[in-house]
GROMACS .gro file of C-alpha atoms in nm:
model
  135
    1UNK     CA    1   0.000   0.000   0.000
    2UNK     CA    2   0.274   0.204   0.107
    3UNK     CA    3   0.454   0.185  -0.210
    4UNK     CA    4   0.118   0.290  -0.410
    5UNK     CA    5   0.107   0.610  -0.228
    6UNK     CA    6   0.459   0.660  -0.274
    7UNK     CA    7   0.447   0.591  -0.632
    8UNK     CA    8   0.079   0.772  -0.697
    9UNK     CA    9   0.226   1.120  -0.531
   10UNK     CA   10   0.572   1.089  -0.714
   11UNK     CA   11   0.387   1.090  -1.070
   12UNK     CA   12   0.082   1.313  -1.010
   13UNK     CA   13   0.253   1.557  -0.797
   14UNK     CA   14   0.602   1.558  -0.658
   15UNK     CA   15   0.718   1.597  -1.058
   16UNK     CA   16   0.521   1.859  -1.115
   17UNK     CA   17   0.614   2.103  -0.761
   18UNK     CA   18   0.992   2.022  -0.891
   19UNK     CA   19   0.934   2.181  -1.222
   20UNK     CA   20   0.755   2.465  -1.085
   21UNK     CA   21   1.064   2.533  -0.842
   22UNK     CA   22   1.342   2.460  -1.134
   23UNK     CA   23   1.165   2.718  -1.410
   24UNK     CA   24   1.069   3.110  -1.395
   25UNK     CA   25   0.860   3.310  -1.583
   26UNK     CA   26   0.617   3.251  -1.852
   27UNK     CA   27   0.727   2.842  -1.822
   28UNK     CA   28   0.692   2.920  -1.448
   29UNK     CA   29   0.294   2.967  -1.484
   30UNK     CA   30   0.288   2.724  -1.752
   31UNK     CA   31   0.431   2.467  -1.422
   32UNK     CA   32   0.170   2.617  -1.197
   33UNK     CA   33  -0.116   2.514  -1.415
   34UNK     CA   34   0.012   2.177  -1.462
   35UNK     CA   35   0.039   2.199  -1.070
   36UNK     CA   36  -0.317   2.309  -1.020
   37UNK     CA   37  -0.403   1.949  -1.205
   38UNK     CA   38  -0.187   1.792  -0.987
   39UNK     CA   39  -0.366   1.899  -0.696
   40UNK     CA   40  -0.628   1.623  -0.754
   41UNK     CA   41  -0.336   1.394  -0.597
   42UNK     CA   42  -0.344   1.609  -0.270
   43UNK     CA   43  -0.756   1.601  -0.339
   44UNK     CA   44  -0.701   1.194  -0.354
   45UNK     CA   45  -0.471   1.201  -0.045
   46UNK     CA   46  -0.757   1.436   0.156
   47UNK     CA   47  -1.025   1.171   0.104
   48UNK     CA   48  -0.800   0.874   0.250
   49UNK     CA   49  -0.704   1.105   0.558
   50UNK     CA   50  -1.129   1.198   0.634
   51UNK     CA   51  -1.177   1.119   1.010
   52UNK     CA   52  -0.819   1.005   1.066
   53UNK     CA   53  -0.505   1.159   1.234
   54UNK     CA   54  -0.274   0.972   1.044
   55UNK     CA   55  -0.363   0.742   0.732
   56UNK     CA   56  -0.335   0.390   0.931
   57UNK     CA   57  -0.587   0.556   1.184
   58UNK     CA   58  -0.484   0.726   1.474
   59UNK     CA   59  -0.119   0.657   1.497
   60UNK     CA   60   0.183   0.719   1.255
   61UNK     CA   61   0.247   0.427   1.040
   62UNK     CA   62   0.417   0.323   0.710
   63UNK     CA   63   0.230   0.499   0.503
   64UNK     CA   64   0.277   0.848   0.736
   65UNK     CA   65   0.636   0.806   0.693
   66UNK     CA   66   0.690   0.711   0.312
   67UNK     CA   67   0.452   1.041   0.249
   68UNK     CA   68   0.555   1.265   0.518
   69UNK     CA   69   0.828   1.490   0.295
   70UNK     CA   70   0.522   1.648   0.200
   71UNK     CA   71   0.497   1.802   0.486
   72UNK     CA   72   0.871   1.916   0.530
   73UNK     CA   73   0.937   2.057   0.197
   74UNK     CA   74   0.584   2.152   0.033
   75UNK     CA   75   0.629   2.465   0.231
   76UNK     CA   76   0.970   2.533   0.127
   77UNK     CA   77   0.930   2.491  -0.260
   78UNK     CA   78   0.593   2.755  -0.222
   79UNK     CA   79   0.852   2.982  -0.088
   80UNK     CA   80   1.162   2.957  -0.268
   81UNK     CA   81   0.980   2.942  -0.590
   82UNK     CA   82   0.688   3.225  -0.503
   83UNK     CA   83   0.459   3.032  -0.547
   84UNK     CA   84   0.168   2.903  -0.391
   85UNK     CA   85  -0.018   2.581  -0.453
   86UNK     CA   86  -0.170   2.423  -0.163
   87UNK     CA   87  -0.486   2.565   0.023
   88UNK     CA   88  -0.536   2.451   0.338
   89UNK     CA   89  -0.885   2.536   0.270
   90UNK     CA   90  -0.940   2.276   0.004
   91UNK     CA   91  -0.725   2.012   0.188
   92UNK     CA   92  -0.820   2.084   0.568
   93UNK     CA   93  -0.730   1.697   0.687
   94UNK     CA   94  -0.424   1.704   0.470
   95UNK     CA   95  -0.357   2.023   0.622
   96UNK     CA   96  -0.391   1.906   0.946
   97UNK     CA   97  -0.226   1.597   0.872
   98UNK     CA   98   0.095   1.796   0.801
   99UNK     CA   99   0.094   1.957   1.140
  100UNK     CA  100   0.070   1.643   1.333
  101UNK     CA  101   0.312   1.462   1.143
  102UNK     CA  102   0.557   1.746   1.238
  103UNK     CA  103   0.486   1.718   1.603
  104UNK     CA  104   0.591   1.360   1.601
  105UNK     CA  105   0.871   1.322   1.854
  106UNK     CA  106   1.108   1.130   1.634
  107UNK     CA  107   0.999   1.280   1.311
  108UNK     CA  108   1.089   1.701   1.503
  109UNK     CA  109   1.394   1.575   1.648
  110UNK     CA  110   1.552   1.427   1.343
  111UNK     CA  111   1.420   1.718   1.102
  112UNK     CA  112   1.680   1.923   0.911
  113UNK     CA  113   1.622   2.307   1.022
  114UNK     CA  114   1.427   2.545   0.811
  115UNK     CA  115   1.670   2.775   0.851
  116UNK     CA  116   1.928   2.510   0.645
  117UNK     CA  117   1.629   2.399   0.390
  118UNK     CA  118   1.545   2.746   0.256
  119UNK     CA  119   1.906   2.825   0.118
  120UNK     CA  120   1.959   2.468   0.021
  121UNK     CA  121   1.688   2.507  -0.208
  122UNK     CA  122   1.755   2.818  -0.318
  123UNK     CA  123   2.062   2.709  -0.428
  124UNK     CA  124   1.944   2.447  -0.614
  125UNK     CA  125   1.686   2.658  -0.750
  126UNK     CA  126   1.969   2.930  -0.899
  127UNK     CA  127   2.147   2.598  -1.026
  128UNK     CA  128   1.899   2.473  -1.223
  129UNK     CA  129   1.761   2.800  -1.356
  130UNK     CA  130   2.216   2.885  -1.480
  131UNK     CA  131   2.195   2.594  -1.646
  132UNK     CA  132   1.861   2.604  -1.857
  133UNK     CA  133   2.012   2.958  -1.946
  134UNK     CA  134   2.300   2.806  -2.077
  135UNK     CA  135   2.109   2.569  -2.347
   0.00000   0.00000   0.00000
């Protein structure tokens, strides 16, 4: 099951927040449209969490982990990118889901720092964006 999700978010949406961070511009919207679409995945991903904390019920399993960078770097990519693409509004148990999954003692503790994330991306972000310039 695990490996469904994993593979079912990869295609329909990870792919498509990774363009919209590594492009600018007019391709940059074009990336945000084909993230909009993608949303359906985090649409899919709502329904399964309805009534639950976590998606194996009310405590963290396999599933919670395998999806959880969602919750670490969705943020991140909106930012670095300027973008935004998630509404909590749309997604509130998804939403919510992000939070608690955070406040998991193991998963807090053993988080890299924001404060590390946001220039690491950055910098891959300017890397990307030299070398489509260069083709």
């Amino acid at each position: 099951m695990a490996r469904f999700w994993a593979k079912f978010v990869e295609d329909k949406f990870t792919e498509p927040i990774r363009q919209v961070l590594f492009v600018d511009g007019e391709n940059q919207e074009k990336e945000v449209k084909n993230v909009k679409d993608a949303l359906e995945t985090l649409e899919t991903l709502e329904g399964e969490l309805k009534g639950k904390k976590f998606f194996g019920g009310e405590s963290v399993g396999f599933v919670d982990i395998v999806l959880g960078f969602i919750s670490i770097w969705l943020e991140i990519i909106e930012e670095v990118a300027c973008v935004k693409v998630f509404d909590s509004q749309k997604c509130p148990s998804l939403a919510k889901w992000m939070e608690d999954f955070l406040e998991i003692k193991e998963i807090k503790e053993n988080l890299p720092e924001r404060e590390h994330l946001v220039p690491y991306f950055h910098k891959i972000r300017q890397f990307k964006l030299a070398m489509a310039a260069k083709k």
